[in-house]
Short mmCIF file of N, CA, C and O in Angstrom, two decimals:
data_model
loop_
_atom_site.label_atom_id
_atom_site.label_comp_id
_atom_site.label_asym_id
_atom_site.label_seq_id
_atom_site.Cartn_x
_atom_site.Cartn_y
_atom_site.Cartn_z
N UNK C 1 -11.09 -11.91 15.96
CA UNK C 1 -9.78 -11.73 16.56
C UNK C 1 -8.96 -10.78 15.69
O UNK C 1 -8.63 -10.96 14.52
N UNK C 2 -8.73 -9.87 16.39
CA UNK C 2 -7.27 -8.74 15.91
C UNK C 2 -6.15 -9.26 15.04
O UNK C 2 -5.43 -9.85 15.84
N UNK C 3 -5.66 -9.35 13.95
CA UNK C 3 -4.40 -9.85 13.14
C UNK C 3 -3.24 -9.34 13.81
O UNK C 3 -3.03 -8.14 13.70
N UNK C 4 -2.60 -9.92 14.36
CA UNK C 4 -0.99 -9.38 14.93
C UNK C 4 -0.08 -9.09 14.47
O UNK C 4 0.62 -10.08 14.25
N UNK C 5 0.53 -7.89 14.05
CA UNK C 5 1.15 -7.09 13.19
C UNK C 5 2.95 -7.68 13.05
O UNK C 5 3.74 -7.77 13.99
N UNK C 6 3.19 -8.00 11.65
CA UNK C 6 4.73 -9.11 11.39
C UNK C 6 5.31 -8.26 12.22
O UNK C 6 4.76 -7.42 12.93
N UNK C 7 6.72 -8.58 12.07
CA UNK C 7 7.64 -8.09 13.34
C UNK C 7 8.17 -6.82 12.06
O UNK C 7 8.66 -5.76 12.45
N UNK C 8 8.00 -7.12 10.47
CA UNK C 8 8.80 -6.06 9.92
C UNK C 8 7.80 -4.72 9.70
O UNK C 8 8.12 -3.69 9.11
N UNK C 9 6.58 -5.00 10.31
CA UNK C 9 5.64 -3.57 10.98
C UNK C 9 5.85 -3.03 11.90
O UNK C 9 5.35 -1.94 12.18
N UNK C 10 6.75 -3.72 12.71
CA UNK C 10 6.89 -2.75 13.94
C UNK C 10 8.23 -2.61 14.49
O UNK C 10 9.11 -3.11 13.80
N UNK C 11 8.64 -1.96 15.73
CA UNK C 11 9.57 -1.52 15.86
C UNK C 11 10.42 -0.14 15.35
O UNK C 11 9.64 0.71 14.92
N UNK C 12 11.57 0.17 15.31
CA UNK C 12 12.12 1.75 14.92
C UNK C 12 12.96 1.50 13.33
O UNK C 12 13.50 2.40 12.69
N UNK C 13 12.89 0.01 12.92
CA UNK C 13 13.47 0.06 11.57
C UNK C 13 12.50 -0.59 10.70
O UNK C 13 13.10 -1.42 10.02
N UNK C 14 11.10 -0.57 10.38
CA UNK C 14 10.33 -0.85 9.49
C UNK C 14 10.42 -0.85 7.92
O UNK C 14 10.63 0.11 7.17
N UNK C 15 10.17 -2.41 7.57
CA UNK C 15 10.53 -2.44 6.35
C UNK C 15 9.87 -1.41 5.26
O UNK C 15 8.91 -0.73 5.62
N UNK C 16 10.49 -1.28 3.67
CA UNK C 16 9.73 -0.28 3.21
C UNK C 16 8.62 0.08 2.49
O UNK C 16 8.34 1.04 1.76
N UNK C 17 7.80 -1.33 3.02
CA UNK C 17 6.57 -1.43 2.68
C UNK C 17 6.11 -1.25 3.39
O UNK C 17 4.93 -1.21 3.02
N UNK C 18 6.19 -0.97 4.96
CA UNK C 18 5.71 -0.66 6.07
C UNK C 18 5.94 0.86 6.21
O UNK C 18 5.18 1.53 6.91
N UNK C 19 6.77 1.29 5.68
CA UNK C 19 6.84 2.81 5.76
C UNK C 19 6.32 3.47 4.92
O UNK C 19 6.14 4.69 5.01
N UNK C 20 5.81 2.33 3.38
CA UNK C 20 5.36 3.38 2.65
C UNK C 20 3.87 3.13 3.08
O UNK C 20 3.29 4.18 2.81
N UNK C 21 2.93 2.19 3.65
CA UNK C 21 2.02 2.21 3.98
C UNK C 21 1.70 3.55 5.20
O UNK C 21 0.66 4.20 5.17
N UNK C 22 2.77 3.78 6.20
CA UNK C 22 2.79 5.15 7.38
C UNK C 22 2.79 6.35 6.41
O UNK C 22 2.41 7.47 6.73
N UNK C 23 3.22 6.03 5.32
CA UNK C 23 3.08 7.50 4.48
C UNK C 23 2.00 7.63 3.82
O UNK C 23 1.84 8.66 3.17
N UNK C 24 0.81 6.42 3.83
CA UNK C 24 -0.24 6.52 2.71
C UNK C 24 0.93 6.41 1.00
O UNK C 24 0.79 7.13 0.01
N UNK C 25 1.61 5.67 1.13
CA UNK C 25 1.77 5.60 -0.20
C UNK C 25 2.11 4.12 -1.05
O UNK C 25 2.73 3.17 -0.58
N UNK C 26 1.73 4.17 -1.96
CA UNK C 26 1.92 2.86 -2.82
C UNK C 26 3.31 2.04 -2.48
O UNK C 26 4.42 2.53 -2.70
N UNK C 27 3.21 1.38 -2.20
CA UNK C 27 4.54 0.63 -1.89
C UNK C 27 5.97 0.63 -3.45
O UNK C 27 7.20 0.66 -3.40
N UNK C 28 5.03 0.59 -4.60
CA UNK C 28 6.00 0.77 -5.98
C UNK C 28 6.47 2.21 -6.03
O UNK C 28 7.66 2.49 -6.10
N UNK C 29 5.43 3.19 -5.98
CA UNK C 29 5.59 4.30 -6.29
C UNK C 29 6.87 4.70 -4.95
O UNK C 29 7.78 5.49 -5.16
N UNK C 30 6.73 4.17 -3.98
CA UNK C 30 7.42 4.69 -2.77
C UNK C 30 8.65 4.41 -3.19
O UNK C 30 9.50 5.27 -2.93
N UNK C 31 8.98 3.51 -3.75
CA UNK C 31 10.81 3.15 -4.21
C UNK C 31 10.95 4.60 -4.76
O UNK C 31 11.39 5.46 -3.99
N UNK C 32 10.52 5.03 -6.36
CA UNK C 32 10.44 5.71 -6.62
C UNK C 32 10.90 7.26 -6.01
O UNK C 32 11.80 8.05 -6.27
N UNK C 33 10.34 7.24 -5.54
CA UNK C 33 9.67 8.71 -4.57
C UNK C 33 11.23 8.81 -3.07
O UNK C 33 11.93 9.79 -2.81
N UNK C 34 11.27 7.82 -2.61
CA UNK C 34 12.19 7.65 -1.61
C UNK C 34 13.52 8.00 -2.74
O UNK C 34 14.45 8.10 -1.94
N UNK C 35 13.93 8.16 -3.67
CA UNK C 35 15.22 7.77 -4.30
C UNK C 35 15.22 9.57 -4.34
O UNK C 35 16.18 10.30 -4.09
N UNK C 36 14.20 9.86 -4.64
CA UNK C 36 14.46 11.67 -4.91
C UNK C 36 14.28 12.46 -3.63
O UNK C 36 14.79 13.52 -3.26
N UNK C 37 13.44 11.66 -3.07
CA UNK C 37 13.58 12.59 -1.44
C UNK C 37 14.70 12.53 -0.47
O UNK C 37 14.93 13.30 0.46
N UNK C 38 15.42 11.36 -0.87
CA UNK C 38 16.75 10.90 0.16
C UNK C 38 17.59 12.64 -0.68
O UNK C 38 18.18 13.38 0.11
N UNK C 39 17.55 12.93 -1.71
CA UNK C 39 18.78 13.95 -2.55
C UNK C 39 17.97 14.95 -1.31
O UNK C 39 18.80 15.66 -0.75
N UNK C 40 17.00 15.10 -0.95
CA UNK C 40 16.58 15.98 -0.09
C UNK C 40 16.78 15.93 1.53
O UNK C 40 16.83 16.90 2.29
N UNK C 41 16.85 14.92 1.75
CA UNK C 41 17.21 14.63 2.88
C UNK C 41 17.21 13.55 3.84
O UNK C 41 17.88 13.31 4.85
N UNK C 42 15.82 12.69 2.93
CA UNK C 42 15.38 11.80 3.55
C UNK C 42 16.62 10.95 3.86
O UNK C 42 17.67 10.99 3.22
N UNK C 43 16.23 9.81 5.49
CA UNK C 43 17.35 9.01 5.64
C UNK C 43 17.54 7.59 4.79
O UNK C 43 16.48 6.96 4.75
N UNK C 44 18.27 7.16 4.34
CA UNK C 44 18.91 6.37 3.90
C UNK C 44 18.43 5.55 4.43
O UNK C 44 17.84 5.73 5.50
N UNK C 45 18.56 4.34 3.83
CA UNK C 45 18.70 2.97 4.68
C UNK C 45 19.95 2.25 4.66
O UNK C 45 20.66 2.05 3.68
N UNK C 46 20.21 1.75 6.30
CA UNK C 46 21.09 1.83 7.30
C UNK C 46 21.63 1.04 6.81
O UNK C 46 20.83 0.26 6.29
N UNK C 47 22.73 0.73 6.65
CA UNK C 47 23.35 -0.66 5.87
C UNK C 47 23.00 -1.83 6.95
O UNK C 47 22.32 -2.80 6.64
N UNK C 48 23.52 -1.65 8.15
CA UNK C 48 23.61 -2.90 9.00
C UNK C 48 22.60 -3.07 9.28
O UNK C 48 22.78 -4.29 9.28
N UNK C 49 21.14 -2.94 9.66
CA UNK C 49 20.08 -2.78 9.67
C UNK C 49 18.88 -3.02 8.90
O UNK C 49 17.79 -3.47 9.22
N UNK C 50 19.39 -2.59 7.71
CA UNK C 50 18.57 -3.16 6.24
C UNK C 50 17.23 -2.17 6.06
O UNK C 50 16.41 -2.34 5.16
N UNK C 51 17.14 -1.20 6.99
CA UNK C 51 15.52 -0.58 6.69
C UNK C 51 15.81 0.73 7.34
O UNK C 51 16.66 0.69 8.23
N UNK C 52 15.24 1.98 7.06
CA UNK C 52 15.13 3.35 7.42
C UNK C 52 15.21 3.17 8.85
O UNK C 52 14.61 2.18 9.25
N UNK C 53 15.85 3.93 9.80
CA UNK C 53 15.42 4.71 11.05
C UNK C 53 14.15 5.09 11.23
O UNK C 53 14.23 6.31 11.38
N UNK C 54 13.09 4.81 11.29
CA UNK C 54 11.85 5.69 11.65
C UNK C 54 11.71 6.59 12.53
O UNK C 54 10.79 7.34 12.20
N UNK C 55 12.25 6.92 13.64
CA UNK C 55 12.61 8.54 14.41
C UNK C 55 12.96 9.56 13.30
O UNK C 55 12.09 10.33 12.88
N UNK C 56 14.01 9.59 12.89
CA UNK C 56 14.72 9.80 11.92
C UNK C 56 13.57 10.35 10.45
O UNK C 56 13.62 11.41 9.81
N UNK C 57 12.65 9.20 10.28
CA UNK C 57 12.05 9.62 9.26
C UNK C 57 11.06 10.81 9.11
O UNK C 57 10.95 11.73 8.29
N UNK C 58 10.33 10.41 10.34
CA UNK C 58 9.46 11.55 11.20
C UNK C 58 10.04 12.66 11.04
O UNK C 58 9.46 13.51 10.36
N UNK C 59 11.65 13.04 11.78
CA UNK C 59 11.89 13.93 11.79
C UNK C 59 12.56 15.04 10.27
O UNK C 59 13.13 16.13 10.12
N UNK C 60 12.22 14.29 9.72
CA UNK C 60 12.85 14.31 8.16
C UNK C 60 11.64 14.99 7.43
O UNK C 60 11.75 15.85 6.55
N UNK C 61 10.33 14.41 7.98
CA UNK C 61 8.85 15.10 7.34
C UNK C 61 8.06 16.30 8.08
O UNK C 61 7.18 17.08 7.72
N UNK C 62 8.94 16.03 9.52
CA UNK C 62 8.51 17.33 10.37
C UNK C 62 9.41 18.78 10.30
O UNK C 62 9.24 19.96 10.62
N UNK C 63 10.54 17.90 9.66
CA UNK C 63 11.76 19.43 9.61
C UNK C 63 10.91 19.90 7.75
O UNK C 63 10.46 21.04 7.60
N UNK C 64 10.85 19.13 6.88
CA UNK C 64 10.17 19.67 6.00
C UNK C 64 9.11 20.37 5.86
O UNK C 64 9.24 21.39 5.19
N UNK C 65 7.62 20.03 6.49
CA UNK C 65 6.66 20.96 6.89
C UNK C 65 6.81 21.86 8.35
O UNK C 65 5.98 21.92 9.25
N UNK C 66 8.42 22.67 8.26
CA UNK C 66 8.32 23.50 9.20
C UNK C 66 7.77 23.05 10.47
O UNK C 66 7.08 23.96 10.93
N UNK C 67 7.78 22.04 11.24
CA UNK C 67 7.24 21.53 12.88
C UNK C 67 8.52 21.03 13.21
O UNK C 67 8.44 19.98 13.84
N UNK C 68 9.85 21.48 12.97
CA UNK C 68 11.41 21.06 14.08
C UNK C 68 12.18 22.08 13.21
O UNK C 68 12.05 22.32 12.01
N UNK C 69 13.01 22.61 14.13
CA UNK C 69 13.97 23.44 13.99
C UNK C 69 15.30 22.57 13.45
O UNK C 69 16.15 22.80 12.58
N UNK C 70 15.05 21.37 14.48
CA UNK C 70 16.64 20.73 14.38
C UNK C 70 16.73 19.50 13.05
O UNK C 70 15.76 18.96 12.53
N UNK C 71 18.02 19.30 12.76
CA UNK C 71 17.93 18.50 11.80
C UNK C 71 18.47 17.10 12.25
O UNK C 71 19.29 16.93 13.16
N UNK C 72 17.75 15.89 11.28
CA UNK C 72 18.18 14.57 11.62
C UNK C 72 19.41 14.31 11.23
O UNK C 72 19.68 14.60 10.07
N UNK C 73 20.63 13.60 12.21
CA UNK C 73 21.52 13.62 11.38
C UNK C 73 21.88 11.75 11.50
O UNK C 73 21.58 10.95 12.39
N UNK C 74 22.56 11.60 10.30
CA UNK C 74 22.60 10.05 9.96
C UNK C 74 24.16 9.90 10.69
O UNK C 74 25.02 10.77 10.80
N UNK C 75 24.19 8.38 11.18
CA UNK C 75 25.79 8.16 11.78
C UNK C 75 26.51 8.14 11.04
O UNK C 75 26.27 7.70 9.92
N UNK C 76 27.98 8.72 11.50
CA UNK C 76 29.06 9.47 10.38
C UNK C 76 30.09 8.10 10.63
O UNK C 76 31.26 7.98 10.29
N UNK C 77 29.54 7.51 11.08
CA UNK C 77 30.97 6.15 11.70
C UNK C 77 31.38 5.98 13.33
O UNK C 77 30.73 6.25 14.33
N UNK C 78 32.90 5.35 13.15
CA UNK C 78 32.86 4.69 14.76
C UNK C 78 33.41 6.60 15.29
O UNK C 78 33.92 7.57 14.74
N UNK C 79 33.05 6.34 16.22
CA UNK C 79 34.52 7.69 17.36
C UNK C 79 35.74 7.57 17.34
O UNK C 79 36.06 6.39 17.25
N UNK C 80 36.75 8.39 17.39
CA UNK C 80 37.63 7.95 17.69
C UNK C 80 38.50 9.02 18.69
O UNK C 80 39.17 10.04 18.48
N UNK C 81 38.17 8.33 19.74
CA UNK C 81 38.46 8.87 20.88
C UNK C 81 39.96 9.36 21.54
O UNK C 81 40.24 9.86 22.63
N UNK C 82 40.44 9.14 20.86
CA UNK C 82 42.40 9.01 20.84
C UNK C 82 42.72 10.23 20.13
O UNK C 82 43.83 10.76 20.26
N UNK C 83 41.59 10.82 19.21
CA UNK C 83 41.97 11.90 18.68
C UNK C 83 42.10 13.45 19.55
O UNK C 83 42.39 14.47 18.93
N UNK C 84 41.79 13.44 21.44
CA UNK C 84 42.30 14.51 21.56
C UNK C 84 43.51 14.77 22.14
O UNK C 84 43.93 15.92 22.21
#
């Protein structure tokens, strides 16, 4: 029988042992490594949320090896709609 994957493997906010496993990378070394790539661009993790965007991350490794033009952008806060 197939092992059924925790709930913090799946879904669009995967914990970051789950992301460093999608990257092929050591889960220690990934703390590491995530702290100097965020100065680059990588996304943050979300406060309310507790774990990376994974759309977001993708698009963070695809705008780096040249495969997206456009860039990921992280939420800047609420709207405020009264402002026009």
């Amino acid at each position: 029988m197939a092992r059924r994957p925790a709930h913090s493997e799946l879904g669009l906010f995967p914990s970051e042992a789950e992301v460093a496993r999608r990257l092929s990378q050591d889960p220690t070394e990934w703390a590491a490594k995530a702290i100097i790539l965020e100065r680059d661009g990588l996304p943050r993790i979300d406060p309310m949320m507790g774990a990376r965007y994974w759309p977001a991350v993708l698009a963070y490794w695809n705008r780096r090896y040249g495969l997206s033009a456009a860039a990921a952008m992280s939420p800047d806060g609420l709207e405020n709609l009264n402002a026009l």
